[in-house]
Amino acid sequence: MSLIPKAELHLHIEGTLEPELAFTLAERNGVELPYDGIEDLRRAHLFSDLESFLDLYHAMTAVLRTADDFTELADAYLVRAAAQGVRHAEISFDPQAHMERGVPLGTVVEGLAHALDRAEERHGVSTRLIMCFLRDRSAESAMEVLEAAKPYLHHITGVGLDSAEAGHPPSKFREVYAAAGSLGLRKVAHAGEEGPPGYVREALDVLGVERIDHGLRSLEDPELVDRLAREHIPLTLCPLSNVRLRAVDTLEEHPLRAMMDAGLLVTVNSDDPAYFAGYVGDTFHAVREALGLTQEQLRELARNSFRAAFLDQDEARRERCLAEVADYDFDRE
Ligand code: ADE
Ligand code: ZN
């Protein structure tokens, strides 16, 4: 594991639900899980693609019912993140996955915010919350969620777009992103994970996003790569996720290093660490080993994470974190 100070910018809180907590919550809430214990559930963590993962990810959210459940989930993540060198976390959540099960948006947001609001004091981790729309649901549904979020906007920094990408281009969400921008929300979107480079362009040009989640398939379009580099658009890469969901065959073949060499502002993140066998410190270590990254390249990834973070309201924290990166002693690892 690498303890270099870092920001985690691409993390789905529902993807941090470890099997142990899932069974605890299932019992507490009287939810029956179709698995014969923790090991049986872990054996189900074998995915053929994004869709097969999303099926399990959504099925497991059934155990999350009360505000306390969401607080406990976020606390558990923050403890693990802090232990892996995370100083700042921008945490995504999927409101529709819960609202469709009858859990009110307020329960989700207030439960998460309870843990996030005390995270800096308890864990030394500053936080932001990013509300994601499920792109395989309708644009109207996304707009309803944005409307429902209005009483909770003081807890929410930005909006994102996730779930099954193919066939659901960013342009489908033009209006809801425009409305989110008018409310002062920051904008990110998954693009180029399984969808084509054109989806990355649309996320930038139609939705006006500031960061791209994944962006891996941008590499198929050299002009797009030039633009991403020129405009310093951050890409929040998730190498372990890409291997587990078969976007790349092996970690050794992951283009992270090539993307750094091409001048792209890339960051390393965990996506859904309970499902992909690694939190972000583990991920830094794994890419270092697999790709032979130098200490300076690891420092660059850590610096990028703070530069790409939504820390504009707290530049002093960004500077402190960057100074910690500069002073980091790799001999401690
Ligand atoms: N939701 C959780 N993880 C995701 C991923 N990797 N891509 C799209 N949607 C997701
Ligand atoms: Zn993701």
Coordinates of C-alpha atoms and ligand atoms in Angstrom, one line a residue:
M1 CA 0.0 0.0 0.0
S2 CA 1.2 3.5 -0.7
L3 CA 0.7 6.1 2.0
I4 CA 1.6 9.1 -0.1
P5 CA -0.9 11.9 0.7
K6 CA -3.6 11.9 -2.0
A7 CA -7.1 13.0 -2.9
E8 CA -9.7 10.5 -4.0
L9 CA -11.9 12.0 -6.7
H10 CA -13.7 9.0 -8.1
L11 CA -15.4 6.9 -5.5
H12 CA -18.9 5.6 -5.4
I13 CA -20.0 5.3 -1.7
E14 CA -22.2 2.3 -2.7
G15 CA -19.1 0.7 -4.0
T16 CA -17.5 0.7 -0.6
L17 CA -20.1 -1.7 0.9
E18 CA -17.9 -4.5 2.2
P19 CA -19.5 -7.9 2.5
E20 CA -19.2 -7.9 6.3
L21 CA -21.2 -4.6 6.6
A22 CA -23.7 -5.8 4.0
F23 CA -24.6 -8.8 6.1
T24 CA -24.7 -6.7 9.3
L25 CA -27.1 -4.2 7.7
A26 CA -29.1 -7.0 6.0
E27 CA -29.7 -8.6 9.4
R28 CA -30.5 -5.3 11.1
N29 CA -33.0 -4.3 8.4
G30 CA -34.5 -7.8 7.8
V31 CA -33.3 -8.0 4.2
E32 CA -32.6 -11.4 2.8
L33 CA -29.4 -11.6 0.6
P34 CA -29.2 -14.3 -2.0
Y35 CA -25.7 -15.4 -0.7
D36 CA -24.8 -18.0 1.7
G37 CA -22.4 -15.8 3.8
I38 CA -19.5 -13.5 3.2
E39 CA -17.3 -15.9 1.3
D40 CA -20.1 -16.8 -1.0
L41 CA -20.7 -13.1 -1.7
R42 CA -17.0 -12.5 -2.3
R43 CA -17.1 -15.3 -4.9
A44 CA -19.7 -13.3 -6.8
H45 CA -17.2 -10.5 -7.2
L46 CA -16.1 -11.8 -10.6
F47 CA -17.3 -9.6 -13.4
S48 CA -17.4 -9.9 -17.2
D49 CA -18.1 -6.3 -17.9
L50 CA -19.6 -3.1 -16.4
E51 CA -23.2 -4.4 -16.7
S52 CA -22.5 -7.6 -14.8
F53 CA -20.9 -5.5 -12.0
L54 CA -23.8 -3.0 -11.9
D55 CA -26.3 -5.8 -11.4
L56 CA -24.6 -6.9 -8.2
Y57 CA -23.8 -3.3 -7.1
H58 CA -27.5 -2.3 -7.3
A59 CA -28.8 -5.5 -5.8
M60 CA -26.6 -5.0 -2.7
T61 CA -27.9 -1.5 -2.1
A62 CA -31.1 -3.2 -0.8
V63 CA -29.5 -3.4 2.6
L64 CA -29.2 0.4 2.9
R65 CA -32.4 1.8 4.5
T66 CA -31.9 4.3 7.2
A67 CA -29.8 7.5 7.6
D68 CA -27.7 5.6 10.2
D69 CA -26.9 2.9 7.5
F70 CA -25.6 5.6 5.2
T71 CA -23.6 7.2 8.0
E72 CA -22.1 3.9 8.9
L73 CA -21.2 3.2 5.3
A74 CA -19.5 6.5 4.9
D75 CA -17.7 6.2 8.2
A76 CA -16.3 2.8 7.3
Y77 CA -15.0 4.2 4.0
L78 CA -13.4 7.2 5.7
V79 CA -11.6 5.1 8.2
R80 CA -10.1 3.0 5.4
A81 CA -9.3 6.0 3.2
A82 CA -7.5 7.8 6.0
A83 CA -5.4 4.7 6.7
Q84 CA -4.4 4.7 3.0
G85 CA -3.1 8.3 2.9
V86 CA -6.3 10.0 1.7
R87 CA -6.5 13.7 2.8
H88 CA -9.4 14.7 0.7
A89 CA -12.3 12.6 -0.8
E90 CA -15.0 13.6 -3.3
I91 CA -17.6 11.0 -2.8
S92 CA -20.3 10.1 -5.3
F93 CA -23.6 8.6 -4.6
D94 CA -26.5 7.3 -6.7
P95 CA -29.8 8.9 -5.3
Q96 CA -32.0 7.1 -7.9
A97 CA -30.8 3.7 -6.7
H98 CA -32.2 4.5 -3.3
M99 CA -35.3 6.6 -4.2
E100 CA -36.5 3.8 -6.5
R101 CA -36.5 1.5 -3.4
G102 CA -38.5 4.0 -1.4
V103 CA -35.6 5.5 0.5
P104 CA -36.1 9.3 0.5
L105 CA -33.3 11.5 -0.8
G106 CA -33.1 13.4 2.5
T107 CA -32.4 10.1 4.3
V108 CA -29.5 9.4 2.0
V109 CA -28.0 12.9 1.9
E110 CA -28.4 13.6 5.6
G111 CA -27.0 10.2 6.5
L112 CA -23.9 10.6 4.3
A113 CA -23.5 14.3 5.4
H114 CA -23.5 13.3 9.0
A115 CA -20.3 11.3 8.5
L116 CA -18.8 13.7 6.0
D117 CA -19.2 16.8 8.2
R118 CA -17.1 15.3 11.0
A119 CA -14.6 13.6 8.7
E120 CA -11.9 16.3 8.8
E121 CA -12.0 16.4 12.6
R122 CA -12.2 12.6 13.1
H123 CA -10.1 11.3 10.2
G124 CA -8.2 14.2 8.8
V125 CA -10.1 13.9 5.5
S126 CA -11.9 16.9 4.0
T127 CA -14.8 15.8 1.8
R128 CA -17.2 16.8 -0.9
L129 CA -20.4 15.1 -2.1
I130 CA -21.2 14.5 -5.7
M131 CA -24.7 13.5 -6.7
C132 CA -24.7 11.2 -9.7
F133 CA -27.6 10.6 -12.2
L134 CA -28.1 7.1 -13.5
R135 CA -27.6 7.6 -17.2
D136 CA -29.7 4.5 -18.1
R137 CA -32.7 6.2 -16.5
S138 CA -34.6 9.0 -18.3
A139 CA -33.5 12.7 -18.4
E140 CA -36.9 13.5 -16.7
S141 CA -36.0 11.2 -13.8
A142 CA -32.6 13.1 -13.4
M143 CA -34.4 16.4 -13.4
E144 CA -36.8 15.2 -10.7
V145 CA -33.8 14.2 -8.6
L146 CA -32.2 17.6 -9.0
E147 CA -35.5 19.2 -8.0
A148 CA -35.8 16.9 -5.0
A149 CA -32.2 17.9 -4.0
K150 CA -32.9 21.6 -3.7
P151 CA -33.4 21.5 0.1
Y152 CA -30.0 19.7 0.5
L153 CA -27.8 21.6 -1.8
H154 CA -25.7 22.9 1.1
H155 CA -24.4 19.4 1.4
I156 CA -23.8 18.8 -2.3
T157 CA -20.8 20.2 -4.3
G158 CA -21.5 18.8 -7.7
V159 CA -23.3 16.4 -10.1
G160 CA -22.0 13.4 -11.9
L161 CA -23.3 10.8 -14.5
D162 CA -22.7 7.1 -14.0
S163 CA -24.1 3.6 -14.6
A164 CA -24.3 1.7 -18.0
E165 CA -22.7 4.0 -20.6
A166 CA -23.2 2.4 -24.0
G167 CA -26.3 3.9 -25.7
H168 CA -26.7 6.7 -23.1
P169 CA -24.7 9.7 -24.4
P170 CA -24.0 12.7 -22.3
S171 CA -26.2 14.9 -24.5
K172 CA -29.3 13.1 -23.1
F173 CA -28.7 15.1 -19.9
R174 CA -28.1 18.5 -21.5
E175 CA -31.0 20.3 -19.7
V176 CA -30.3 18.8 -16.3
Y177 CA -26.6 19.8 -16.4
A178 CA -27.6 23.3 -17.5
A179 CA -30.0 23.4 -14.5
A180 CA -27.4 22.1 -12.1
G181 CA -24.9 24.7 -13.4
S182 CA -27.5 27.4 -12.7
L183 CA -27.7 26.2 -9.1
G184 CA -24.0 26.6 -8.7
L185 CA -23.1 22.9 -8.8
R186 CA -19.8 21.7 -10.2
K187 CA -20.0 19.2 -13.0
V188 CA -18.3 15.9 -13.7
A189 CA -19.4 12.8 -15.8
H190 CA -18.3 9.3 -16.5
A191 CA -17.3 9.1 -20.2
G192 CA -15.1 6.9 -22.3
E193 CA -15.2 4.0 -19.8
E194 CA -17.0 1.7 -22.2
G195 CA -18.5 4.5 -24.4
P196 CA -16.6 6.0 -27.4
P197 CA -14.4 9.1 -27.4
G198 CA -17.3 11.1 -28.8
Y199 CA -19.0 10.8 -25.4
V200 CA -16.0 12.5 -23.8
R201 CA -16.3 15.4 -26.2
E202 CA -20.0 15.6 -25.5
A203 CA -19.5 15.6 -21.8
L204 CA -17.1 18.6 -22.3
D205 CA -19.0 20.5 -25.0
V206 CA -22.6 19.7 -24.2
L207 CA -22.6 19.2 -20.4
G208 CA -19.7 21.6 -19.6
V209 CA -18.0 19.2 -17.2
E210 CA -14.8 20.2 -15.5
R211 CA -13.5 16.6 -15.0
I212 CA -14.0 13.4 -16.8
D213 CA -14.5 10.2 -14.8
H214 CA -12.4 7.4 -16.5
G215 CA -11.9 8.9 -20.0
L216 CA -9.9 5.8 -21.0
R217 CA -11.2 5.5 -24.5
S218 CA -10.1 9.1 -25.3
L219 CA -6.9 7.4 -26.4
E220 CA -8.6 6.3 -29.6
D221 CA -8.8 9.9 -30.7
P222 CA -5.4 11.7 -30.9
E223 CA -7.1 15.1 -31.4
L224 CA -9.1 14.7 -28.2
V225 CA -6.0 13.6 -26.3
D226 CA -4.3 16.9 -27.5
R227 CA -7.2 18.9 -26.4
L228 CA -7.4 17.2 -22.9
A229 CA -3.7 17.9 -22.4
R230 CA -3.9 21.5 -23.7
E231 CA -6.9 22.3 -21.5
H232 CA -5.6 20.4 -18.5
I233 CA -8.8 18.5 -18.1
P234 CA -8.5 16.0 -15.3
L235 CA -9.2 12.4 -15.9
T236 CA -10.1 10.3 -12.9
L237 CA -8.7 6.9 -13.8
C238 CA -9.5 3.7 -11.9
P239 CA -7.0 1.1 -13.0
L240 CA -8.2 -1.8 -10.8
S241 CA -11.8 -1.2 -11.9
N242 CA -10.7 -1.2 -15.6
V243 CA -9.0 -4.7 -15.0
R244 CA -12.0 -6.1 -13.1
L245 CA -14.5 -4.9 -15.6
R246 CA -12.3 -6.0 -18.5
A247 CA -11.7 -2.6 -20.1
V248 CA -8.1 -3.7 -20.1
D249 CA -6.7 -7.2 -19.9
T250 CA -4.1 -6.8 -17.2
L251 CA -2.8 -4.0 -15.0
E252 CA 0.6 -4.2 -16.8
E253 CA -1.2 -3.2 -20.0
H254 CA -3.0 -0.3 -18.5
P255 CA -2.3 3.0 -20.4
L256 CA -2.0 5.1 -17.2
R257 CA 1.7 5.6 -17.8
A258 CA 1.3 6.4 -21.5
M259 CA -1.4 8.9 -20.6
M260 CA 1.0 10.6 -18.2
D261 CA 3.7 10.7 -20.9
A262 CA 1.1 12.3 -23.3
G263 CA 0.8 15.2 -20.8
L264 CA -2.6 14.3 -19.6
L265 CA -3.7 15.4 -16.1
V266 CA -4.6 11.9 -14.8
T267 CA -5.4 10.9 -11.3
V268 CA -5.6 7.4 -9.7
N269 CA -8.8 6.4 -7.8
S270 CA -10.6 3.3 -6.6
D271 CA -14.1 3.6 -8.1
D272 CA -15.8 0.7 -6.1
P273 CA -13.1 -0.6 -3.8
A274 CA -15.2 -3.2 -2.0
Y275 CA -15.8 -4.9 -5.3
F276 CA -12.4 -4.4 -7.0
A277 CA -10.1 -5.6 -4.3
G278 CA -8.3 -2.4 -3.5
Y279 CA -8.7 1.0 -1.9
V280 CA -6.8 3.9 -3.4
G281 CA -3.5 3.4 -1.4
D282 CA -3.5 -0.2 -2.7
T283 CA -4.2 1.1 -6.2
F284 CA -1.2 3.4 -6.1
H285 CA 1.0 0.5 -5.0
A286 CA -0.4 -1.8 -7.6
V287 CA 0.2 0.6 -10.5
R288 CA 3.6 1.4 -9.2
E289 CA 4.5 -2.3 -9.3
A290 CA 2.7 -3.2 -12.5
L291 CA 3.9 -0.2 -14.6
G292 CA 7.2 0.5 -12.9
L293 CA 6.4 4.0 -12.0
T294 CA 9.1 6.1 -10.4
Q295 CA 8.8 8.0 -7.1
E296 CA 8.5 11.2 -9.1
Q297 CA 5.6 9.8 -11.1
L298 CA 3.8 8.8 -8.0
R299 CA 4.3 12.3 -6.6
E300 CA 2.9 13.7 -9.9
L301 CA -0.2 11.5 -9.5
A302 CA -0.7 12.7 -5.9
R303 CA -0.1 16.4 -6.9
N304 CA -2.6 16.0 -9.8
S305 CA -5.2 14.7 -7.4
F306 CA -5.1 17.8 -5.3
R307 CA -4.9 20.1 -8.3
A308 CA -8.0 18.5 -9.8
A309 CA -9.9 18.5 -6.5
F310 CA -12.8 20.9 -5.8
L311 CA -10.8 22.7 -3.2
D312 CA -11.3 26.2 -4.5
Q313 CA -13.0 27.2 -1.3
D314 CA -10.1 26.0 0.7
E315 CA -6.9 26.8 -1.2
A316 CA -4.9 26.8 2.0
R317 CA -5.8 23.1 2.4
R318 CA -4.8 22.4 -1.2
E319 CA -1.4 24.1 -0.6
R320 CA -0.8 22.2 2.7
C321 CA -1.6 18.9 0.9
L322 CA 0.7 19.7 -2.0
A323 CA 3.5 20.6 0.5
E324 CA 2.9 17.2 2.2
V325 CA 3.3 15.5 -1.2
A326 CA 6.6 17.3 -1.8
D327 CA 7.9 16.3 1.6
Y328 CA 6.7 12.7 1.4
D329 CA 9.4 10.2 2.3
F330 CA 9.0 7.0 0.3
D331 CA 11.4 5.2 2.7
R332 CA 8.5 5.0 5.1
E333 CA 6.7 2.5 2.8
Ligands
ADE1 N1 -21.3 3.1 -10.8 C1 -20.4 2.5 -9.9 N2 -19.3 2.3 -10.5 C2 -19.4 2.6 -11.8 C3 -18.5 2.6 -12.9 N3 -17.3 2.1 -12.9 N4 -19.0 3.0 -14.1 C4 -20.3 3.5 -14.2 N5 -21.1 3.5 -13.2 C5 -20.7 3.1 -12.0
ZN2 ZN -17.2 5.3 -11.4

